Amino acid sequence: MYDKIFPPKSLTLPNGKIVKEKRSRTPIVIVFLMIALFFSIKYTGFDINMLVNRWREFFVIVSEMIPPKWEYVSHIWRPLLDTIKMSLLGSMIGSLVAVPVAFLAASNMIKNKWIVGIFKILLSMLRTMPTLVSALIATYIFGLGTLAGTIAIFLFTLSYVGKLLYEQIENVDMGAFEAMEAIGMTRMQAFRYAVIPQILPNYLSVSLFCFEGNVRYAAILGYVGAGGIGLILNEGMGWRDYASVGMILLMLIVTVYVIEAISEHFRKRLI
């Protein structure tokens, strides 16, 4: 359609041959982006004047966080440890459960299209659901506390790792797998000895990456009653106790940095 509206340009080569050069799609892409930007601004109520006039208010709050309330550290340790425990347990269980789920979602491992389709749809549905929503649902089922947060992190990790893992399984070299099946191994045995060694480094790397991200996500789960440092963060923001909030954020930043540094070290050794 685009080539009919904007016909390709004819070019004559030195040997006399005429070739057609298609027009660039860049102008039409820019037009669609500008239209999308216009309607986004219109329907979201974006006000550039308010942004220009009030951006300094952000630094007013930040200035009230500095210096942080150092004596508040004693109130932070336990919720911070709860956040780390939620993230670690939810990430570990989610990563382990992701292996059989990814196996059942891989089209080169399971020949039944219905089973493959069901598990791919399941992973898509879990990825679509925001972590805060799953944490809120978990609080209604399991009550307030870290169990609800752990369940929410488990579901997110399962969807994230499971999605990447089944894609890796579908792209492995099937030569060794088929050879092991040919000598009498079961499908599960061939998967264990031929496929897992190929996907193991990336699987562990993705799991570690997901864990370090889950520490950040777990920090806000307290806003829906799922336990962890988010509870006291929400309390501090509610009471406008910005010095305490500054201390909470400082501890969280240090914790996340240390976990990311350790995780990055091991991920570099795995890949």
mmCIF file of C-alpha atoms in Angstrom, residues 23-172:
data_model
loop_
_atom_site.group_PDB
_atom_site.id
_atom_site.type_symbol
_atom_site.label_atom_id
_atom_site.label_comp_id
_atom_site.label_asym_id
_atom_site.label_seq_id
_atom_site.Cartn_x
_atom_site.Cartn_y
_atom_site.Cartn_z
ATOM 1 C CA ARG A 23 10.925 5.026 -0.376
ATOM 2 C CA SER A 24 11.902 5.259 3.260
ATOM 3 C CA ARG A 25 9.194 4.316 5.799
ATOM 4 C CA THR A 26 10.609 6.796 8.304
ATOM 5 C CA PRO A 27 8.187 9.674 7.494
ATOM 6 C CA ILE A 28 5.061 7.511 7.993
ATOM 7 C CA VAL A 29 6.501 6.078 11.232
ATOM 8 C CA ILE A 30 7.144 9.615 12.512
ATOM 9 C CA VAL A 31 3.579 10.663 11.592
ATOM 10 C CA PHE A 32 2.082 7.713 13.520
ATOM 11 C CA LEU A 33 4.319 8.428 16.508
ATOM 12 C CA MET A 34 3.276 12.087 16.533
ATOM 13 C CA ILE A 35 -0.411 11.106 16.380
ATOM 14 C CA ALA A 36 0.074 8.636 19.223
ATOM 15 C CA LEU A 37 1.952 11.286 21.229
ATOM 16 C CA PHE A 38 -0.846 13.817 20.677
ATOM 17 C CA PHE A 39 -3.586 11.473 21.921
ATOM 18 C CA SER A 40 -1.394 10.321 24.831
ATOM 19 C CA ILE A 41 -0.956 13.925 25.996
ATOM 20 C CA LYS A 42 -4.665 14.631 25.495
ATOM 21 C CA TYR A 43 -6.033 11.644 27.399
ATOM 22 C CA THR A 44 -3.465 11.565 30.231
ATOM 23 C CA GLY A 45 -3.918 15.242 31.032
ATOM 24 C CA PHE A 46 -0.180 15.904 30.780
ATOM 25 C CA ASP A 47 0.528 19.531 31.687
ATOM 26 C CA ILE A 48 3.969 20.803 30.712
ATOM 27 C CA ASN A 49 3.374 24.086 32.564
ATOM 28 C CA MET A 50 2.799 22.275 35.856
ATOM 29 C CA LEU A 51 5.920 20.191 35.249
ATOM 30 C CA VAL A 52 8.006 23.330 34.659
ATOM 31 C CA ASN A 53 6.542 25.227 37.619
ATOM 32 C CA ARG A 54 6.577 22.446 40.230
ATOM 33 C CA TRP A 55 9.648 20.304 39.474
ATOM 34 C CA ARG A 56 11.495 22.053 42.311
ATOM 35 C CA GLU A 57 9.056 20.547 44.847
ATOM 36 C CA PHE A 58 10.753 17.201 44.360
ATOM 37 C CA PHE A 59 13.995 18.593 45.728
ATOM 38 C CA VAL A 60 12.161 20.072 48.710
ATOM 39 C CA ILE A 61 11.224 16.554 49.819
ATOM 40 C CA VAL A 62 14.711 15.243 49.050
ATOM 41 C CA SER A 63 16.263 18.038 51.137
ATOM 42 C CA GLU A 64 14.085 16.972 54.082
ATOM 43 C CA MET A 65 15.479 13.437 53.780
ATOM 44 C CA ILE A 66 19.026 14.751 54.206
ATOM 45 C CA PRO A 67 20.529 14.098 56.639
ATOM 46 C CA PRO A 68 18.715 10.828 57.337
ATOM 47 C CA LYS A 69 17.639 9.913 60.849
ATOM 48 C CA TRP A 70 20.531 7.636 61.851
ATOM 49 C CA GLU A 71 18.899 6.491 65.095
ATOM 50 C CA TYR A 72 16.061 4.986 63.040
ATOM 51 C CA VAL A 73 18.370 2.180 61.846
ATOM 52 C CA SER A 74 17.286 -0.110 64.686
ATOM 53 C CA HIS A 75 13.719 -0.069 63.307
ATOM 54 C CA ILE A 76 14.847 -0.981 59.783
ATOM 55 C CA TRP A 77 16.863 -4.187 60.234
ATOM 56 C CA ARG A 78 13.993 -6.603 60.768
ATOM 57 C CA PRO A 79 11.765 -5.332 57.897
ATOM 58 C CA LEU A 80 14.832 -5.213 55.641
ATOM 59 C CA LEU A 81 15.677 -8.829 56.462
ATOM 60 C CA ASP A 82 12.038 -9.768 55.835
ATOM 61 C CA THR A 83 12.298 -8.141 52.399
ATOM 62 C CA ILE A 84 15.478 -10.075 51.576
ATOM 63 C CA LYS A 85 13.986 -13.345 52.838
ATOM 64 C CA MET A 86 10.812 -12.815 50.770
ATOM 65 C CA SER A 87 12.886 -12.092 47.682
ATOM 66 C CA LEU A 88 15.249 -15.028 48.182
ATOM 67 C CA LEU A 89 12.582 -17.631 48.970
ATOM 68 C CA GLY A 90 10.165 -16.445 46.282
ATOM 69 C CA SER A 91 12.968 -16.306 43.685
ATOM 70 C CA MET A 92 14.311 -19.767 44.550
ATOM 71 C CA ILE A 93 10.922 -21.509 44.497
ATOM 72 C CA GLY A 94 9.849 -19.630 41.376
ATOM 73 C CA SER A 95 13.052 -20.511 39.526
ATOM 74 C CA LEU A 96 12.759 -24.198 40.460
ATOM 75 C CA VAL A 97 9.093 -24.460 39.456
ATOM 76 C CA ALA A 98 9.917 -22.641 36.204
ATOM 77 C CA VAL A 99 11.943 -25.635 34.975
ATOM 78 C CA PRO A 100 9.082 -28.170 34.642
ATOM 79 C CA VAL A 101 6.699 -25.440 33.472
ATOM 80 C CA ALA A 102 9.166 -24.351 30.766
ATOM 81 C CA PHE A 103 9.634 -27.999 29.769
ATOM 82 C CA LEU A 104 5.864 -28.376 29.284
ATOM 83 C CA ALA A 105 5.723 -25.080 27.329
ATOM 84 C CA ALA A 106 8.566 -25.994 24.931
ATOM 85 C CA SER A 107 7.220 -27.170 21.594
ATOM 86 C CA ASN A 108 10.316 -29.262 20.810
ATOM 87 C CA MET A 109 9.962 -31.226 24.072
ATOM 88 C CA ILE A 110 6.181 -31.730 24.181
ATOM 89 C CA LYS A 111 4.468 -32.781 20.963
ATOM 90 C CA ASN A 112 0.942 -32.184 22.275
ATOM 91 C CA LYS A 113 0.041 -28.691 21.045
ATOM 92 C CA TRP A 114 -2.742 -28.318 23.626
ATOM 93 C CA ILE A 115 -0.378 -28.820 26.567
ATOM 94 C CA VAL A 116 2.190 -26.448 25.070
ATOM 95 C CA GLY A 117 -0.479 -23.833 24.386
ATOM 96 C CA ILE A 118 -1.995 -24.061 27.883
ATOM 97 C CA PHE A 119 1.338 -23.544 29.643
ATOM 98 C CA LYS A 120 2.380 -20.714 27.335
ATOM 99 C CA ILE A 121 -0.937 -18.972 27.998
ATOM 100 C CA LEU A 122 -0.450 -19.560 31.747
ATOM 101 C CA LEU A 123 2.963 -17.886 31.676
ATOM 102 C CA SER A 124 1.573 -15.004 29.608
ATOM 103 C CA MET A 125 -1.260 -14.466 32.097
ATOM 104 C CA LEU A 126 1.161 -14.450 35.039
ATOM 105 C CA ARG A 127 3.402 -11.932 33.258
ATOM 106 C CA THR A 128 0.411 -9.702 32.533
ATOM 107 C CA MET A 129 -0.600 -9.499 36.200
ATOM 108 C CA PRO A 130 1.322 -6.734 38.056
ATOM 109 C CA THR A 131 3.217 -7.891 41.150
ATOM 110 C CA LEU A 132 1.298 -5.458 43.342
ATOM 111 C CA VAL A 133 -2.015 -6.933 42.192
ATOM 112 C CA SER A 134 -0.887 -10.514 42.843
ATOM 113 C CA ALA A 135 0.401 -9.415 46.276
ATOM 114 C CA LEU A 136 -2.950 -7.791 47.038
ATOM 115 C CA ILE A 137 -4.804 -10.977 46.050
ATOM 116 C CA ALA A 138 -2.381 -13.028 48.164
ATOM 117 C CA THR A 139 -3.083 -10.867 51.216
ATOM 118 C CA TYR A 140 -6.799 -11.682 50.911
ATOM 119 C CA ILE A 141 -6.038 -15.407 50.681
ATOM 120 C CA PHE A 142 -3.109 -15.811 53.093
ATOM 121 C CA GLY A 143 -3.517 -12.721 55.261
ATOM 122 C CA LEU A 144 -1.196 -9.770 55.815
ATOM 123 C CA GLY A 145 2.509 -10.458 56.129
ATOM 124 C CA THR A 146 5.547 -11.809 54.345
ATOM 125 C CA LEU A 147 3.828 -14.989 53.088
ATOM 126 C CA ALA A 148 1.690 -12.920 50.715
ATOM 127 C CA GLY A 149 4.779 -11.074 49.489
ATOM 128 C CA THR A 150 6.651 -14.339 48.967
ATOM 129 C CA ILE A 151 3.765 -15.737 46.893
ATOM 130 C CA ALA A 152 3.680 -12.591 44.735
ATOM 131 C CA ILE A 153 7.431 -12.764 44.100
ATOM 132 C CA PHE A 154 7.162 -16.501 43.387
ATOM 133 C CA LEU A 155 4.516 -15.894 40.710
ATOM 134 C CA PHE A 156 6.519 -13.103 39.071
ATOM 135 C CA THR A 157 9.715 -15.173 39.069
ATOM 136 C CA LEU A 158 7.884 -18.185 37.641
ATOM 137 C CA SER A 159 6.481 -16.123 34.774
ATOM 138 C CA TYR A 160 9.745 -14.285 34.029
ATOM 139 C CA VAL A 161 12.177 -17.206 34.268
ATOM 140 C CA GLY A 162 9.697 -19.655 32.724
ATOM 141 C CA LYS A 163 9.215 -17.464 29.642
ATOM 142 C CA LEU A 164 12.943 -17.029 28.986
ATOM 143 C CA LEU A 165 13.680 -20.657 29.821
ATOM 144 C CA TYR A 166 11.223 -22.253 27.401
ATOM 145 C CA GLU A 167 12.540 -19.999 24.634
ATOM 146 C CA GLN A 168 16.066 -21.225 25.414
ATOM 147 C CA ILE A 169 14.858 -24.850 25.394
ATOM 148 C CA GLU A 170 13.207 -24.370 21.992
ATOM 149 C CA ASN A 171 16.497 -23.045 20.567
ATOM 150 C CA VAL A 172 18.877 -25.748 21.855
#
